[in-house]
PDB file of C-alpha atoms and ligand atoms in Angstrom:
ATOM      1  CA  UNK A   1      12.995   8.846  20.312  1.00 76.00           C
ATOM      2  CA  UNK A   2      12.661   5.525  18.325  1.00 85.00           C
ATOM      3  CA  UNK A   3      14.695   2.601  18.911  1.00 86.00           C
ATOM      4  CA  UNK A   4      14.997  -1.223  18.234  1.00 81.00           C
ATOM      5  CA  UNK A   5      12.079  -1.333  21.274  1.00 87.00           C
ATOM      6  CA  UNK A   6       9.478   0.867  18.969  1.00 93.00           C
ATOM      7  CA  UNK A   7       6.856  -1.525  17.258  1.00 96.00           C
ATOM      8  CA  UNK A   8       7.615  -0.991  13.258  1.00 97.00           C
ATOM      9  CA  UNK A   9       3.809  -1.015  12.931  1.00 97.00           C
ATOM     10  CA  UNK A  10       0.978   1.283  13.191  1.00 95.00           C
ATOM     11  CA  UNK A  11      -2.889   0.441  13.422  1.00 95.00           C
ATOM     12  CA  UNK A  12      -4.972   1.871  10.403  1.00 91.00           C
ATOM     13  CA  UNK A  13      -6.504   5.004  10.049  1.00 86.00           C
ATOM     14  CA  UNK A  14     -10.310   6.136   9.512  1.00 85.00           C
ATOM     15  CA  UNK A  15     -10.254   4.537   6.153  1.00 90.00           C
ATOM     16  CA  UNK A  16      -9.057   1.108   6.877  1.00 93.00           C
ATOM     17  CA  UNK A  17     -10.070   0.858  10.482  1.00 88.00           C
ATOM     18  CA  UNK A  18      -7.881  -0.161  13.210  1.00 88.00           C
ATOM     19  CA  UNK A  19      -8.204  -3.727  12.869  1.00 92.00           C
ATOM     20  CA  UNK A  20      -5.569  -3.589  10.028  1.00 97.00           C
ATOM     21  CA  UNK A  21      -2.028  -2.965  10.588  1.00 97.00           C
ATOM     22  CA  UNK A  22       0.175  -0.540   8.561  1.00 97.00           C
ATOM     23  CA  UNK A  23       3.979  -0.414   7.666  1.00 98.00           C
ATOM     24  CA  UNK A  24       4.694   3.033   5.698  1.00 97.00           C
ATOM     25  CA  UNK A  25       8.023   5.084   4.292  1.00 98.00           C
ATOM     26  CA  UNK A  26       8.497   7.779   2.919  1.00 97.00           C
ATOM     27  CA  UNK A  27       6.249   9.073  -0.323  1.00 97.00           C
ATOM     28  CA  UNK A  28       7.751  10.323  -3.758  1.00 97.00           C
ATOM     29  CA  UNK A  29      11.707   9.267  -2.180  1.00 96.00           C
ATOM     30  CA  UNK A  30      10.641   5.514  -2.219  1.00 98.00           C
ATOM     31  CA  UNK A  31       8.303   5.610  -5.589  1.00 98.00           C
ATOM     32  CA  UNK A  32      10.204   4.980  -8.580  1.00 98.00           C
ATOM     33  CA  UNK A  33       7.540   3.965 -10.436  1.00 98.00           C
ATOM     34  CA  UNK A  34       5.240   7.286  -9.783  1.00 98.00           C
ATOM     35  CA  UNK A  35       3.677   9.031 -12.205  1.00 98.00           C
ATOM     36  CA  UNK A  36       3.270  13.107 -12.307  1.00 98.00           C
ATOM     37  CA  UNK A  37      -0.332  12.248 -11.814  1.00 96.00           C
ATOM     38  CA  UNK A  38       0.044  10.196  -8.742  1.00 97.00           C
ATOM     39  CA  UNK A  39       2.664  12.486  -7.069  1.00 97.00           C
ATOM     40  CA  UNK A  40      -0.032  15.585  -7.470  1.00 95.00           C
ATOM     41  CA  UNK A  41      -3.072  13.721  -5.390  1.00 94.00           C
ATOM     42  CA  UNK A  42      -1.241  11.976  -3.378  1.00 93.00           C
ATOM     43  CA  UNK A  43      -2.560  11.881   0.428  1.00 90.00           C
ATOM     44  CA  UNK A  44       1.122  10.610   1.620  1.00 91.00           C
ATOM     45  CA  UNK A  45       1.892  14.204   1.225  1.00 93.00           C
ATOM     46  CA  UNK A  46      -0.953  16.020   2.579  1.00 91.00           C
ATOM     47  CA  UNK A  47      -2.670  16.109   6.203  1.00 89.00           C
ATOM     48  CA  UNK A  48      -1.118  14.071   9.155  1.00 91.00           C
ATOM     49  CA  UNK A  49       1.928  13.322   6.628  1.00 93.00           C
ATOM     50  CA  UNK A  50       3.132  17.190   7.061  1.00 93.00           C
ATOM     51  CA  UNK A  51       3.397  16.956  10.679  1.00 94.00           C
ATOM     52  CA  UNK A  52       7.608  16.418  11.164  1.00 95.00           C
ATOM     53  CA  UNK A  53       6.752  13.957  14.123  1.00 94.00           C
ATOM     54  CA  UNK A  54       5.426  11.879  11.317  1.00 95.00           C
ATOM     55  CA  UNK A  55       7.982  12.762   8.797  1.00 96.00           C
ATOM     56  CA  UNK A  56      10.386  11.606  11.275  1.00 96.00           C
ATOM     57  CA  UNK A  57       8.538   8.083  11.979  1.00 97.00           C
ATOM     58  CA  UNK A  58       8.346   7.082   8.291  1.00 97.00           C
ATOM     59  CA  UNK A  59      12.277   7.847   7.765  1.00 97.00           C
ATOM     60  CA  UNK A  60      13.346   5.724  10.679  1.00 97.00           C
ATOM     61  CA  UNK A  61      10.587   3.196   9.240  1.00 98.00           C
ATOM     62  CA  UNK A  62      12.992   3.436   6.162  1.00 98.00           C
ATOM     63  CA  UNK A  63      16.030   3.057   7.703  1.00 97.00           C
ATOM     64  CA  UNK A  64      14.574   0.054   9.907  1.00 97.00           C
ATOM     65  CA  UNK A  65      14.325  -1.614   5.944  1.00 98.00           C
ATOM     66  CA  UNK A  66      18.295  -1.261   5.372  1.00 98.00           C
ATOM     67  CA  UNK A  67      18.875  -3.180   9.066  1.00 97.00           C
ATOM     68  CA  UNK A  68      19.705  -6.609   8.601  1.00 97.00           C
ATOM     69  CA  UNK A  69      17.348  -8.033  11.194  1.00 97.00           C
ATOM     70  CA  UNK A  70      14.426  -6.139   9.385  1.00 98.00           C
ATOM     71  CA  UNK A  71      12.760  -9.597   8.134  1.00 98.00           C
ATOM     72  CA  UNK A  72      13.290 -11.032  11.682  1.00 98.00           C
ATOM     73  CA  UNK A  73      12.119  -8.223  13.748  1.00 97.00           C
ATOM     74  CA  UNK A  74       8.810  -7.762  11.660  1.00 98.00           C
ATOM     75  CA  UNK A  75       8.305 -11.363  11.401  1.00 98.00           C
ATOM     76  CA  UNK A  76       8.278 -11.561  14.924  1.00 98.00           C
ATOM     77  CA  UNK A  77       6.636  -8.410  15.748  1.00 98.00           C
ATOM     78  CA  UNK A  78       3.385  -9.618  13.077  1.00 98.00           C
ATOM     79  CA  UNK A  79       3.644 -13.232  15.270  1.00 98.00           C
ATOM     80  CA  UNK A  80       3.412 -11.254  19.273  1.00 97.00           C
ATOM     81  CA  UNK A  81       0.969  -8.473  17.502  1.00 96.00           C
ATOM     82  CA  UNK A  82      -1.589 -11.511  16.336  1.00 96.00           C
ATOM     83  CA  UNK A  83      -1.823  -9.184  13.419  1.00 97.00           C
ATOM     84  CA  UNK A  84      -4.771 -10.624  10.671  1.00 97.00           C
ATOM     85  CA  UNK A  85      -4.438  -7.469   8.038  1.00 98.00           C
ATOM     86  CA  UNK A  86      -1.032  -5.814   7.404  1.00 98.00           C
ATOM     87  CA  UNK A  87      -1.291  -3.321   4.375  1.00 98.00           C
ATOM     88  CA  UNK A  88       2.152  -2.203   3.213  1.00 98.00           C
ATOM     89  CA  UNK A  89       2.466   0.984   2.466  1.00 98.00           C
ATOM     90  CA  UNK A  90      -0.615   3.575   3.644  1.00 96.00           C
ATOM     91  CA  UNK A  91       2.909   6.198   2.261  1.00 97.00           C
ATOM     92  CA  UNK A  92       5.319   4.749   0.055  1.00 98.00           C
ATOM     93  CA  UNK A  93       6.135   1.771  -2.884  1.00 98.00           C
ATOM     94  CA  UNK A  94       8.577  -1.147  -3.048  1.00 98.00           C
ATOM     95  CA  UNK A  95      11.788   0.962  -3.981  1.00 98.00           C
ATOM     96  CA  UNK A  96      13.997  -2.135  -5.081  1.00 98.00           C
ATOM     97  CA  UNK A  97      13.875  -5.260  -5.583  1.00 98.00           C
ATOM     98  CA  UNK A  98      16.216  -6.444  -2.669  1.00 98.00           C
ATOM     99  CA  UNK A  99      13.338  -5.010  -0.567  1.00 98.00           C
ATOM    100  CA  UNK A 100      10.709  -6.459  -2.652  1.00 98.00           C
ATOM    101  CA  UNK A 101      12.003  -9.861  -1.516  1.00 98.00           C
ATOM    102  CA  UNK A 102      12.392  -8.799   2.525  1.00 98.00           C
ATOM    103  CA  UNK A 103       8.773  -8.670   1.965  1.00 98.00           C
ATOM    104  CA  UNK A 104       8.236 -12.040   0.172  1.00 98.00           C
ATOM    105  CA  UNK A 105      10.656 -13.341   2.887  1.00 98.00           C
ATOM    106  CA  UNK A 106       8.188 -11.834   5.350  1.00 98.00           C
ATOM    107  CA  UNK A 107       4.880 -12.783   3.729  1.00 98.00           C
ATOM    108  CA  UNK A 108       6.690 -16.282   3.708  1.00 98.00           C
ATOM    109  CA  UNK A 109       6.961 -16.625   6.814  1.00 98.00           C
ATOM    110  CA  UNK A 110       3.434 -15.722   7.715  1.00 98.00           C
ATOM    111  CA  UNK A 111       0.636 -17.658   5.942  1.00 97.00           C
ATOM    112  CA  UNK A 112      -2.087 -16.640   7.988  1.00 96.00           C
ATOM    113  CA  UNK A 113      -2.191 -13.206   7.981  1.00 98.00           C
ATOM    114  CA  UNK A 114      -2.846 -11.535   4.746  1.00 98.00           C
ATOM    115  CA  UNK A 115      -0.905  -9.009   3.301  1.00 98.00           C
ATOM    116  CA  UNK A 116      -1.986  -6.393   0.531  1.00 98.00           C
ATOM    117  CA  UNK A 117      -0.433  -3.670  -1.512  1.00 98.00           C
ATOM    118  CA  UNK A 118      -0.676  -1.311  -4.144  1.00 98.00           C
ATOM    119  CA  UNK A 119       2.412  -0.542  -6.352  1.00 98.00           C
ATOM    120  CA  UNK A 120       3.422   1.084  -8.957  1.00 98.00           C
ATOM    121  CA  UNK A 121       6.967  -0.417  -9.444  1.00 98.00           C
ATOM    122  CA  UNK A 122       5.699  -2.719 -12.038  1.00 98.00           C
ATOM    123  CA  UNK A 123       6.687  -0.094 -13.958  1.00 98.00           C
ATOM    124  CA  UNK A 124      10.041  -0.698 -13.294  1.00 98.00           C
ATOM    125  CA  UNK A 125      12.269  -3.622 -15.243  1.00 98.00           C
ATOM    126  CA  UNK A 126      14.810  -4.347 -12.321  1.00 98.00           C
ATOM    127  CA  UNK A 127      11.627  -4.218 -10.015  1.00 98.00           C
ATOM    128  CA  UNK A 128       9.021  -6.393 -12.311  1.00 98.00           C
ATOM    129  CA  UNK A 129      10.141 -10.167 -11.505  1.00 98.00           C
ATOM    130  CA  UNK A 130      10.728  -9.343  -7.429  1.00 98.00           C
ATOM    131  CA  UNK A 131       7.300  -7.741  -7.788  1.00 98.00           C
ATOM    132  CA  UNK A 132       5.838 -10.921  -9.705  1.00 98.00           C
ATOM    133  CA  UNK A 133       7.474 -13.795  -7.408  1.00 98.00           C
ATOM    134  CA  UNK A 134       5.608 -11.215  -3.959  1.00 98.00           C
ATOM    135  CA  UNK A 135       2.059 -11.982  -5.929  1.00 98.00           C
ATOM    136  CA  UNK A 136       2.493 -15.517  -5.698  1.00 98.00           C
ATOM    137  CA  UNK A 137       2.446 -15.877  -2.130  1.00 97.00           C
ATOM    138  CA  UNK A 138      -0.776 -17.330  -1.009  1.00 97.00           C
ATOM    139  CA  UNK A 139      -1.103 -14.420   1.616  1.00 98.00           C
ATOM    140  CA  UNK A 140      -0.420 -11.678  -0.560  1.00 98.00           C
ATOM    141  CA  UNK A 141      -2.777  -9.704  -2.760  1.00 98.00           C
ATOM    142  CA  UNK A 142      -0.822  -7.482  -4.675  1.00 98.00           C
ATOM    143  CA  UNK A 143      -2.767  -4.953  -6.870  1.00 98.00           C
ATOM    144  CA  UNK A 144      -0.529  -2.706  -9.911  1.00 98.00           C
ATOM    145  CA  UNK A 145      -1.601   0.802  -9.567  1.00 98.00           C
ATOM    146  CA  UNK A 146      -2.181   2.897 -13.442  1.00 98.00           C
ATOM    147  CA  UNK A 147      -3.572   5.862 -14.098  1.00 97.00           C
ATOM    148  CA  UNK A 148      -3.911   8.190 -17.493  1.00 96.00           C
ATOM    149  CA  UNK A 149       0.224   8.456 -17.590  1.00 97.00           C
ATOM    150  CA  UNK A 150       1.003   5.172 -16.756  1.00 98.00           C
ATOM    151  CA  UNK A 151      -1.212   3.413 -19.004  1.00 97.00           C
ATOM    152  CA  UNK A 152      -2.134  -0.059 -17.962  1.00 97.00           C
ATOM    153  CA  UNK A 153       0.441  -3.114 -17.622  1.00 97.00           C
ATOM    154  CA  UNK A 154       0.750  -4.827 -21.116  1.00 95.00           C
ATOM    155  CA  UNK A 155       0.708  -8.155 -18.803  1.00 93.00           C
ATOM    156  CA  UNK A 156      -0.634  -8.524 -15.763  1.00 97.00           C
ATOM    157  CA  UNK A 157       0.879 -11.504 -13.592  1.00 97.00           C
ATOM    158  CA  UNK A 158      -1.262 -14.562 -12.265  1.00 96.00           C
ATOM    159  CA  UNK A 159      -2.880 -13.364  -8.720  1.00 97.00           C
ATOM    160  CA  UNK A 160      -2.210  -9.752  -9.609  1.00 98.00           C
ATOM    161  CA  UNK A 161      -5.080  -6.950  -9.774  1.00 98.00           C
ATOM    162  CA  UNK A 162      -5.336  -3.589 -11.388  1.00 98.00           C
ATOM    163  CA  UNK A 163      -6.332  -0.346  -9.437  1.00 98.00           C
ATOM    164  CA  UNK A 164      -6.519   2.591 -11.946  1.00 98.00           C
ATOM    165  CA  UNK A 165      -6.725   6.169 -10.581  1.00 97.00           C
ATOM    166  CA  UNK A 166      -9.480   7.870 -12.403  1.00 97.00           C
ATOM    167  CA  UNK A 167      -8.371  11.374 -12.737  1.00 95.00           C
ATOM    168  CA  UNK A 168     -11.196  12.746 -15.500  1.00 94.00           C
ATOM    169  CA  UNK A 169     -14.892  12.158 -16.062  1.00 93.00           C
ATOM    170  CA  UNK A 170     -13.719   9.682 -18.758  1.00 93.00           C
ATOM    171  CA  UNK A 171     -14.773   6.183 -18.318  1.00 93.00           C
ATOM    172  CA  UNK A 172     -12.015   4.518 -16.935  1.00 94.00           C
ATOM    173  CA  UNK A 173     -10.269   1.374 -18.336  1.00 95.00           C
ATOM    174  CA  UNK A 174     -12.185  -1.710 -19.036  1.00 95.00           C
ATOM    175  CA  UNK A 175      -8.909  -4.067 -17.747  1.00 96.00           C
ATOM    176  CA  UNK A 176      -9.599  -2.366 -13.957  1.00 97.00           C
ATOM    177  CA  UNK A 177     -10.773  -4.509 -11.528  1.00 98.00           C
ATOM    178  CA  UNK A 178     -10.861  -1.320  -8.872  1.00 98.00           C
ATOM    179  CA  UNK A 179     -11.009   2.740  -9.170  1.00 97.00           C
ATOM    180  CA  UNK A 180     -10.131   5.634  -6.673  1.00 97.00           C
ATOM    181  CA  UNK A 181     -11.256   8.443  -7.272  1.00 95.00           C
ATOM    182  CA  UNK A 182      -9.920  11.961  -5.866  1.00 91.00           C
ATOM    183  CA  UNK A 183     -12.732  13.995  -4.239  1.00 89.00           C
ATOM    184  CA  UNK A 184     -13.577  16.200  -7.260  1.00 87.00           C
ATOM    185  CA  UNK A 185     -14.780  12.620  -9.080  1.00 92.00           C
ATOM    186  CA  UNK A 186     -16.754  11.298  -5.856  1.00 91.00           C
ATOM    187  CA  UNK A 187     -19.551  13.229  -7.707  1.00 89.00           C
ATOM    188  CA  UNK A 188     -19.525  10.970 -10.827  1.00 91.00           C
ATOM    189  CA  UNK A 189     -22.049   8.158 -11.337  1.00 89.00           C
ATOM    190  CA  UNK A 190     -21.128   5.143  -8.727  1.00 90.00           C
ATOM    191  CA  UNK A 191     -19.274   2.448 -10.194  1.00 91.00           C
ATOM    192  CA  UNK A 192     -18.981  -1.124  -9.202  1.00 91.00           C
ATOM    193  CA  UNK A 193     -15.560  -1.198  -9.611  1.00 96.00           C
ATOM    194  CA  UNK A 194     -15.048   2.534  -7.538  1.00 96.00           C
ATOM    195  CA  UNK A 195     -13.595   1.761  -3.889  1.00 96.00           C
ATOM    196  CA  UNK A 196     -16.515   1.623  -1.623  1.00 94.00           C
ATOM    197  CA  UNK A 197     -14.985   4.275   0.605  1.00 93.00           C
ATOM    198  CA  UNK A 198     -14.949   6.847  -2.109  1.00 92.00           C
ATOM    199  CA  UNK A 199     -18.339   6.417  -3.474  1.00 92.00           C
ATOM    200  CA  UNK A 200     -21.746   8.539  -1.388  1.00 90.00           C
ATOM    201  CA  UNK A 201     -23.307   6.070  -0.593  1.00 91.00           C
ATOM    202  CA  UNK A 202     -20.548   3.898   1.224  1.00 92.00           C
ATOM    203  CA  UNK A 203     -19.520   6.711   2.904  1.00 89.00           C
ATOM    204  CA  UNK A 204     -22.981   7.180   3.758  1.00 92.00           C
ATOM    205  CA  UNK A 205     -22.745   3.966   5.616  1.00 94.00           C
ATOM    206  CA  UNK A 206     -19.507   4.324   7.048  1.00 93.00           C
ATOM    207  CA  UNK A 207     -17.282   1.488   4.696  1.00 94.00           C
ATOM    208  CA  UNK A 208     -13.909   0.961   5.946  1.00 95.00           C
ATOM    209  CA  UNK A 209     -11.177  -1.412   4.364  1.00 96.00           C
ATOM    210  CA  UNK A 210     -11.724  -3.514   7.564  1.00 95.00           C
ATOM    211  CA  UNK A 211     -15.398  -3.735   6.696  1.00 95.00           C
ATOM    212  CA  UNK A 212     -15.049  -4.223   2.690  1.00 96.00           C
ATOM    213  CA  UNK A 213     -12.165  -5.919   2.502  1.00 97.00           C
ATOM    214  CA  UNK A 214     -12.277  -6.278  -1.218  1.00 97.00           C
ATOM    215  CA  UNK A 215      -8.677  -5.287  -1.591  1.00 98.00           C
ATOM    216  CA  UNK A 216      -7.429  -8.438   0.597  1.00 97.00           C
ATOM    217  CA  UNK A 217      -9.975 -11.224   0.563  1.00 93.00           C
TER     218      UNK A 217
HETATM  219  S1  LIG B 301     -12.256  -1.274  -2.090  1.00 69.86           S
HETATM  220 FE1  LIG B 301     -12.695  -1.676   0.071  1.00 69.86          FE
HETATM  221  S2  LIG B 301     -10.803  -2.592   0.904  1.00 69.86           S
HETATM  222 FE2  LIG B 301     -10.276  -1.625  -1.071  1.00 69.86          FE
HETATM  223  S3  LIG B 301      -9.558   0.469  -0.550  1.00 69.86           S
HETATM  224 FE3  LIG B 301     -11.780   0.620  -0.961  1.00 69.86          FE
HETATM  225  S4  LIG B 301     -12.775   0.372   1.055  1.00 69.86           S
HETATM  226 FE4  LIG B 301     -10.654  -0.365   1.247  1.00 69.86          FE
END
């Protein structure tokens, strides 16, 4: 059903609008930096993600990342696409650091599109320095994901931001320069730092990631 033919990426869903392009694996399998926390709210395993036609996209999406042309194909497919946005990783985290740097090989090779992520494999030693050379790309905005479990990164590199995942009424940490918040916190106060497509009023007006763009200007 897929072969070296398919297009490795997707356009975005209702939250980041369809102007951004998506590359996604498999949740939890490809996390090694999750948290219990993270693995209990996380959307990669609810909705669209239990359907096994999509199952079965994001593990050939993984095995695309093992191929050696995997650099080459998506550097070509980002270059015919005229992609602008590329988030990596709607499901999914950087699972080593060999594939941390296919992606800085990738970002490389495409200064003007601009790439963003979320990760939690700071959290990880063997992962931390791929992770850190990624953030220094002049396309990439690279934001470490914490939450209550993980705590927050004693260091945080040059270029890098910190999303925290506010899981109780508790103010979250000062050091955040963004919040999510699952739906039973959507209630709460508004925020500046909480994600404008998680907050009443932006919803309200319809945000997207296309139209905030916060997380990749
Ligand atoms: S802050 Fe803006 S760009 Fe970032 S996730 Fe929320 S809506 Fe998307």
């Amino acid at each position: 059903m897929f072969d070296s033919s398919t297009p490795l990426l997707q356009h975005g869903n209702s939250k980041l609008g369809r102007a951004i392009h998506v590359w996604s694996i498999p949740a939890v399998d490809t996390c090694p930096g999750s948290t219990a926390v993270c693995r209990r709210l996380c959307y990669a395993l609810r909705h669209r993600f239990r359907f096994d036609s999509v199952k079965r996209r994001l593990s050939w999406n993984r095995r695309q990342c093992d191929r050696r042309d995997f650099v080459e194909r998506m550097v070509s497919e980002i270059r015919r696409s005229g992609v602008l946005v590329l988030r990596i990783h709607v499901a999914g985290d950087f699972y080593d650091a060999e594939y941390v740097r296919k992606w800085s090989a990738i970002v490389k090779r495409s200064p003007r599109v601009r790439f963003y992520a979320y990760t939690r494999s700071w959290r990880i030693a063997a992962i931390a320095p791929a992770l850190r050379e990624l953030a220094a790309q002049s396309a990439m905005r690279l934001w470490y994901s914490s939450d209550d479990e993980s705590g927050v990164p004693a260091h945080m590199p040059p270029k890098v931001r910190l999303a925290h995942l506010q899981t109780t009424s508790a103010a979250p940490p000062s050091s955040a320069d963004l919040v999510f918040r699952p739906h039973p916190l959507r209630t709460l106060p508004e925020l500046p730092v909480v994600c404008d497509h998680e907050t009443t009023s932006g919803r309200r007006l319809g945000v997207t990631c296309g139209s905030c763009g916060k997380c990749f200007r």
